[in-house]
GROMACS .gro file of C-alpha atoms in nm:
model
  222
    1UNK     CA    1   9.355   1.396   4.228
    2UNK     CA    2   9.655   1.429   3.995
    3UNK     CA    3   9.508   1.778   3.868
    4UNK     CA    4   9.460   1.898   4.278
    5UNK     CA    5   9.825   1.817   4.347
    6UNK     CA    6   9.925   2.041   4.097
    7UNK     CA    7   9.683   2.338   4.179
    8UNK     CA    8   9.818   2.292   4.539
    9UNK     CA    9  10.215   2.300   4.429
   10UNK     CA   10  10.133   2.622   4.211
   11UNK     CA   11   9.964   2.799   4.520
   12UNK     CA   12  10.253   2.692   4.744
   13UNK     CA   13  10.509   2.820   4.457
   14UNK     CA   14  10.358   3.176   4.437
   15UNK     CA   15  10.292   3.250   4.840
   16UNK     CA   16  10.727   3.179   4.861
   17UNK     CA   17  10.759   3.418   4.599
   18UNK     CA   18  10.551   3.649   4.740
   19UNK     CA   19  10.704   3.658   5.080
   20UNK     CA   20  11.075   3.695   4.921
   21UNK     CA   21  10.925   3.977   4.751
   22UNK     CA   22  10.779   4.156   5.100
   23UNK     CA   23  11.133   4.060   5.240
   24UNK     CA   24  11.364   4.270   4.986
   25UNK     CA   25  11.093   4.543   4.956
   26UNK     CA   26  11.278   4.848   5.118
   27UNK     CA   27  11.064   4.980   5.367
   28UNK     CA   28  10.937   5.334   5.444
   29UNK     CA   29  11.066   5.495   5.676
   30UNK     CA   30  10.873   5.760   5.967
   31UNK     CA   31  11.064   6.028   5.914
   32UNK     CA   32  11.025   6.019   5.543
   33UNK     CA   33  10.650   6.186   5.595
   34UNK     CA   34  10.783   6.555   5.785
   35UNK     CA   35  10.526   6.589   6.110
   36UNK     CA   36  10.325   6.903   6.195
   37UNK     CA   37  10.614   7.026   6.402
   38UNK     CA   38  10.873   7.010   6.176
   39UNK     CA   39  10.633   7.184   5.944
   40UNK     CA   40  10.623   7.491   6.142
   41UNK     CA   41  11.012   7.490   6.156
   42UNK     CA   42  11.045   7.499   5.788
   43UNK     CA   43  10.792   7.780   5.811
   44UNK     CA   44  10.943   7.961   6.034
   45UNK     CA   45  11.289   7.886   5.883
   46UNK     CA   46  11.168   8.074   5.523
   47UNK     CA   47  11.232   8.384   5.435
   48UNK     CA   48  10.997   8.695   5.567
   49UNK     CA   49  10.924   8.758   5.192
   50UNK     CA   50  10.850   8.397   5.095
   51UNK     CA   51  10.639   8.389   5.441
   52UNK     CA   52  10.419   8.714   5.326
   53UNK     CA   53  10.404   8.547   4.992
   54UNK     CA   54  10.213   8.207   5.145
   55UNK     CA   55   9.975   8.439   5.385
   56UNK     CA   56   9.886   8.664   5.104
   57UNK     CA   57   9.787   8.364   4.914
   58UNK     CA   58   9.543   8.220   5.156
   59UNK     CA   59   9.365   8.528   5.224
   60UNK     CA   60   9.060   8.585   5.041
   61UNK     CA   61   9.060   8.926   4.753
   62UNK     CA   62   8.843   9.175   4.900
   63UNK     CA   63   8.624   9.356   4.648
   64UNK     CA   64   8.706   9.635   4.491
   65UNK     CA   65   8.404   9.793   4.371
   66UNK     CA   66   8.100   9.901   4.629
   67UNK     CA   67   7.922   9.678   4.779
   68UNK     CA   68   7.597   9.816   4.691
   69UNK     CA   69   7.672   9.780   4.299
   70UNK     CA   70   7.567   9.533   4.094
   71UNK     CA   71   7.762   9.645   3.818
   72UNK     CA   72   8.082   9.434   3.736
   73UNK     CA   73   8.230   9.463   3.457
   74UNK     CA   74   8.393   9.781   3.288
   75UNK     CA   75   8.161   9.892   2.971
   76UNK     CA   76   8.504  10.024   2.810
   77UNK     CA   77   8.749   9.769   2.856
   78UNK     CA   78   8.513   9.487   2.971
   79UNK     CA   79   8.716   9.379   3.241
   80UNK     CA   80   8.620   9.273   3.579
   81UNK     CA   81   8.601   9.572   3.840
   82UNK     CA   82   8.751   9.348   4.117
   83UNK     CA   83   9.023   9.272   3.928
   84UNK     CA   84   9.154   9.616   3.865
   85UNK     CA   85   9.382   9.792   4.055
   86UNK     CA   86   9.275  10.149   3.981
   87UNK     CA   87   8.852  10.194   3.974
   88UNK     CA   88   8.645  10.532   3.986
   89UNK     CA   89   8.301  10.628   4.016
   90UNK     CA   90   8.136  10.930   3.828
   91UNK     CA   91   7.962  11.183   4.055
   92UNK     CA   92   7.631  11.223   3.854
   93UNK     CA   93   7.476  10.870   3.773
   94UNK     CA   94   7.749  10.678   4.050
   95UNK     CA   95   7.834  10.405   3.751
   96UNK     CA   96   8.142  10.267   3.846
   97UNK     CA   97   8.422  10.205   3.571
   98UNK     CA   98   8.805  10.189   3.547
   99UNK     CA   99   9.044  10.492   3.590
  100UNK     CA  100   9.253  10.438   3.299
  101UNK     CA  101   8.958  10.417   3.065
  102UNK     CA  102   8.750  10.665   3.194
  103UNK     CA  103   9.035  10.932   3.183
  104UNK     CA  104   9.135  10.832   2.748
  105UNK     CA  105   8.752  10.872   2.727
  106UNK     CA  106   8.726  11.178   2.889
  107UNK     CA  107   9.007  11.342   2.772
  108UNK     CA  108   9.018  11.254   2.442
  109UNK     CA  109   8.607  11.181   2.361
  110UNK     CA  110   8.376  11.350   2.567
  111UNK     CA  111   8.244  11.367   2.887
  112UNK     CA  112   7.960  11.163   2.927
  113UNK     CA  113   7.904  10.781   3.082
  114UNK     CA  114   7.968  10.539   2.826
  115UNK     CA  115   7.655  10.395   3.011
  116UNK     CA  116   7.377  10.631   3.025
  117UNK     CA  117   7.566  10.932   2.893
  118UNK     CA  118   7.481  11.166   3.180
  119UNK     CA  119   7.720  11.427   3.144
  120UNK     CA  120   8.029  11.443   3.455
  121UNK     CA  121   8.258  11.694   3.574
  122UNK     CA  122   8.417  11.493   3.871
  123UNK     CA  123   8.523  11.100   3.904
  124UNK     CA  124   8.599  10.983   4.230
  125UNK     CA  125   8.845  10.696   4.320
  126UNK     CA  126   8.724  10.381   4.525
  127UNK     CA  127   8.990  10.205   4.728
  128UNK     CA  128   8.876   9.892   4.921
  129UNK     CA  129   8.509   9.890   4.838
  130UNK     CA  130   8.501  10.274   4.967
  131UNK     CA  131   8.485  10.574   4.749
  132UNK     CA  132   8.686  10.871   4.861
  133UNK     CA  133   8.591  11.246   4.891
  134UNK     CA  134   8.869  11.362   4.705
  135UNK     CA  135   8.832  11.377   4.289
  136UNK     CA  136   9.074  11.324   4.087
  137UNK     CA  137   9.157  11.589   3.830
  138UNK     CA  138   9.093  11.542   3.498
  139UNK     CA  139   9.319  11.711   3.179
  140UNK     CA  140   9.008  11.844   2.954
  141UNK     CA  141   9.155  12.025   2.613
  142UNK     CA  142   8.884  12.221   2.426
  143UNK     CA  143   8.913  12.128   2.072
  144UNK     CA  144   8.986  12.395   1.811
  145UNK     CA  145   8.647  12.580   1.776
  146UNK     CA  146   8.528  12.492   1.423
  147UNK     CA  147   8.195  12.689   1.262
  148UNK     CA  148   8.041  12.385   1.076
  149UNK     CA  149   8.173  12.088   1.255
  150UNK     CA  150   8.026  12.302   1.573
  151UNK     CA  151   7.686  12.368   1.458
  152UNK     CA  152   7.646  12.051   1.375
  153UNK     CA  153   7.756  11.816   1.659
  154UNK     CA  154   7.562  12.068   1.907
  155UNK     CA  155   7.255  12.033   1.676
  156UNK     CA  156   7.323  11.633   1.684
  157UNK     CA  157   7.327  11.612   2.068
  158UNK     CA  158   7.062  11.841   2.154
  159UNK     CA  159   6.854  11.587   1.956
  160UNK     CA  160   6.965  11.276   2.149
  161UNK     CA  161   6.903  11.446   2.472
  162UNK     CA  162   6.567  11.553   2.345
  163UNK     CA  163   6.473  11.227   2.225
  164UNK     CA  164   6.423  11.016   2.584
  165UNK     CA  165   6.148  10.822   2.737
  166UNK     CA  166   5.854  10.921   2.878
  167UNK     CA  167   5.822  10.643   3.111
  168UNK     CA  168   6.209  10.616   3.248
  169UNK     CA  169   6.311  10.935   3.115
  170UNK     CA  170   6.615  10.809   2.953
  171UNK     CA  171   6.797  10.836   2.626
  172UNK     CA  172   6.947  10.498   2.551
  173UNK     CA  173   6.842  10.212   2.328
  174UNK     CA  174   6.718  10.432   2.037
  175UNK     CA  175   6.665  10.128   1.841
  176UNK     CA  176   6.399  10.076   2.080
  177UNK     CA  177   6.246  10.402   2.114
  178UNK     CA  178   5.906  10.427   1.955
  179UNK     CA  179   5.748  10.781   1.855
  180UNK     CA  180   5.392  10.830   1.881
  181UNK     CA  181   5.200  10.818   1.553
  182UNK     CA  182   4.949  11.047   1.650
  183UNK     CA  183   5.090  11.363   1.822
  184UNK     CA  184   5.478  11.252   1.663
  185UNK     CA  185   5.606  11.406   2.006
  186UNK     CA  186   5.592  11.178   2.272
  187UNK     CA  187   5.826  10.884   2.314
  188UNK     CA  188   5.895  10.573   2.450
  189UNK     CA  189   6.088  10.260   2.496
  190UNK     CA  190   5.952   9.925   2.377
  191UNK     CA  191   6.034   9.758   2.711
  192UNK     CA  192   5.896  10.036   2.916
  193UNK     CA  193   5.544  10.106   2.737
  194UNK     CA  194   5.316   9.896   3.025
  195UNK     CA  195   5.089   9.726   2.737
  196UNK     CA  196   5.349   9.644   2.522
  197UNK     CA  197   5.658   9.545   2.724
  198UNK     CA  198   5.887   9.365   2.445
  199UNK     CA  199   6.232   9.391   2.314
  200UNK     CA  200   6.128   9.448   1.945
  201UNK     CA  201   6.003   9.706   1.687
  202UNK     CA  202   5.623   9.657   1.647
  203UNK     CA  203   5.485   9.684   1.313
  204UNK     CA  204   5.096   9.840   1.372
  205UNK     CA  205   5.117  10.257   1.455
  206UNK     CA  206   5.178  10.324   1.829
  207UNK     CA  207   5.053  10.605   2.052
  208UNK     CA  208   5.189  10.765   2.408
  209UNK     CA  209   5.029  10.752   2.690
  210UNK     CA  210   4.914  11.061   2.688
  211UNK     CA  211   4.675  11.021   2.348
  212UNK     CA  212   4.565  10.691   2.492
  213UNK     CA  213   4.448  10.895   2.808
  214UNK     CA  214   4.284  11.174   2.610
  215UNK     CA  215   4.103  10.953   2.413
  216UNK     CA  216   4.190  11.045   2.064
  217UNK     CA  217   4.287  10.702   2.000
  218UNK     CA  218   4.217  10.325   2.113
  219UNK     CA  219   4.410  10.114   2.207
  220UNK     CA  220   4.387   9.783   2.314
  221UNK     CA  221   4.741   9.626   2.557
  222UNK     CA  222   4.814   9.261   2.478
   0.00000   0.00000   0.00000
């Protein structure tokens, strides 16, 4: 009994203190919380820059680049395409890739994608996922002419352009690129050979299609 007194006297104790507490407690007041209309007040109080600022922010970026590209980053700078400002699209192979880097590579390098290496004369600038008819100009300098240097850079990339697929006809991925071991003509990516299809050099001899068809050799697809 004596220890339920005291249980009793402690509860009674705390709810006292507990209601001075709720009494000195400053309360919170409505208009502390600003209602919808005085929201649109302060809205329309703002500034017209500060206001363009807020509705710019809530509207969603539109893409730069065309819609029908799956392409999306830049294979020069590797930046995003819808985050540039200034993106162009080359007239031959329609790869998409920004102006600024396009136009040092062009003017100072070469002209040819830094994709496929098709070679371009025109680039064409896309504004708001639409590419315009108008090309932009390009400042090509023809290097000093020199004998040696000449011969030899011709010679070098008459022999990439001659070396390309026979299947998808293209020049890229010479790491890849297996020549036949029968006629030593015909060539061919490992990914693109039907009854081979890998990304690696095989070690056995390979042979085109074409000495498969004619029969001179065998050979068996995994």
């Amino acid at each position: 009994m004596h220890f339920q007194r005291i249980l009793e006297a402690y509860e009674q104790r705390w709810l006292e203190r507990h209601d001075q507490n709720k009494k000195f407690r400053p309360k919170k007041l409505i208009t502390d919380t600003p209602d919808i209309k005085d929201m649109i007040l302060m809205k329309e109080n703002l500034p017209l820059s500060k206001q363009q600022q807020i509705n710019q922010s809530k509207e969603v970026p539109k893409k730069i680049r065309l819609k029908q590209q799956l392409q999306e980053e830049c294979p020069i700078c590797m930046m995003n395409l819808d985050d540039l400002q200034n993106v162009c699209e080359i007239d031959v192979c329609k790869h998409q890739i920004c102006l600024t880097c396009i136009k040092e590579w062009a003017e100072k390098y070469k002209t040819q994608c830094p994709y496929c290496r098709a070679k371009f004369k025109k680039i064409y600038p896309i504004e708001n996922g639409k590419r315009k008819n108008s090309p932009i100009k390009l400042n090509l300098k023809q290097p000093k002419w020199q004998p040696e240097q000449d011969q030899f850079y011709n010679s070098q990339e008459e022999q990439e352009e001659n070396q390309m697929c026979q299947i998808c006809g293209c020049s890229h991925s010479q790491y890849l690129m297996l020549i036949c071991d029968k006629c030593n003509e015909q060539m061919c990516h490992t990914f693109c050979d039907p009854g081979f299809l890998e990304f690696f050099v095989p070690e056995k001899n390979w042979y085109c299609l074409d000495c498969r068809k004619s029969k001179l050799v065998y050979h068996k697809p995994k």
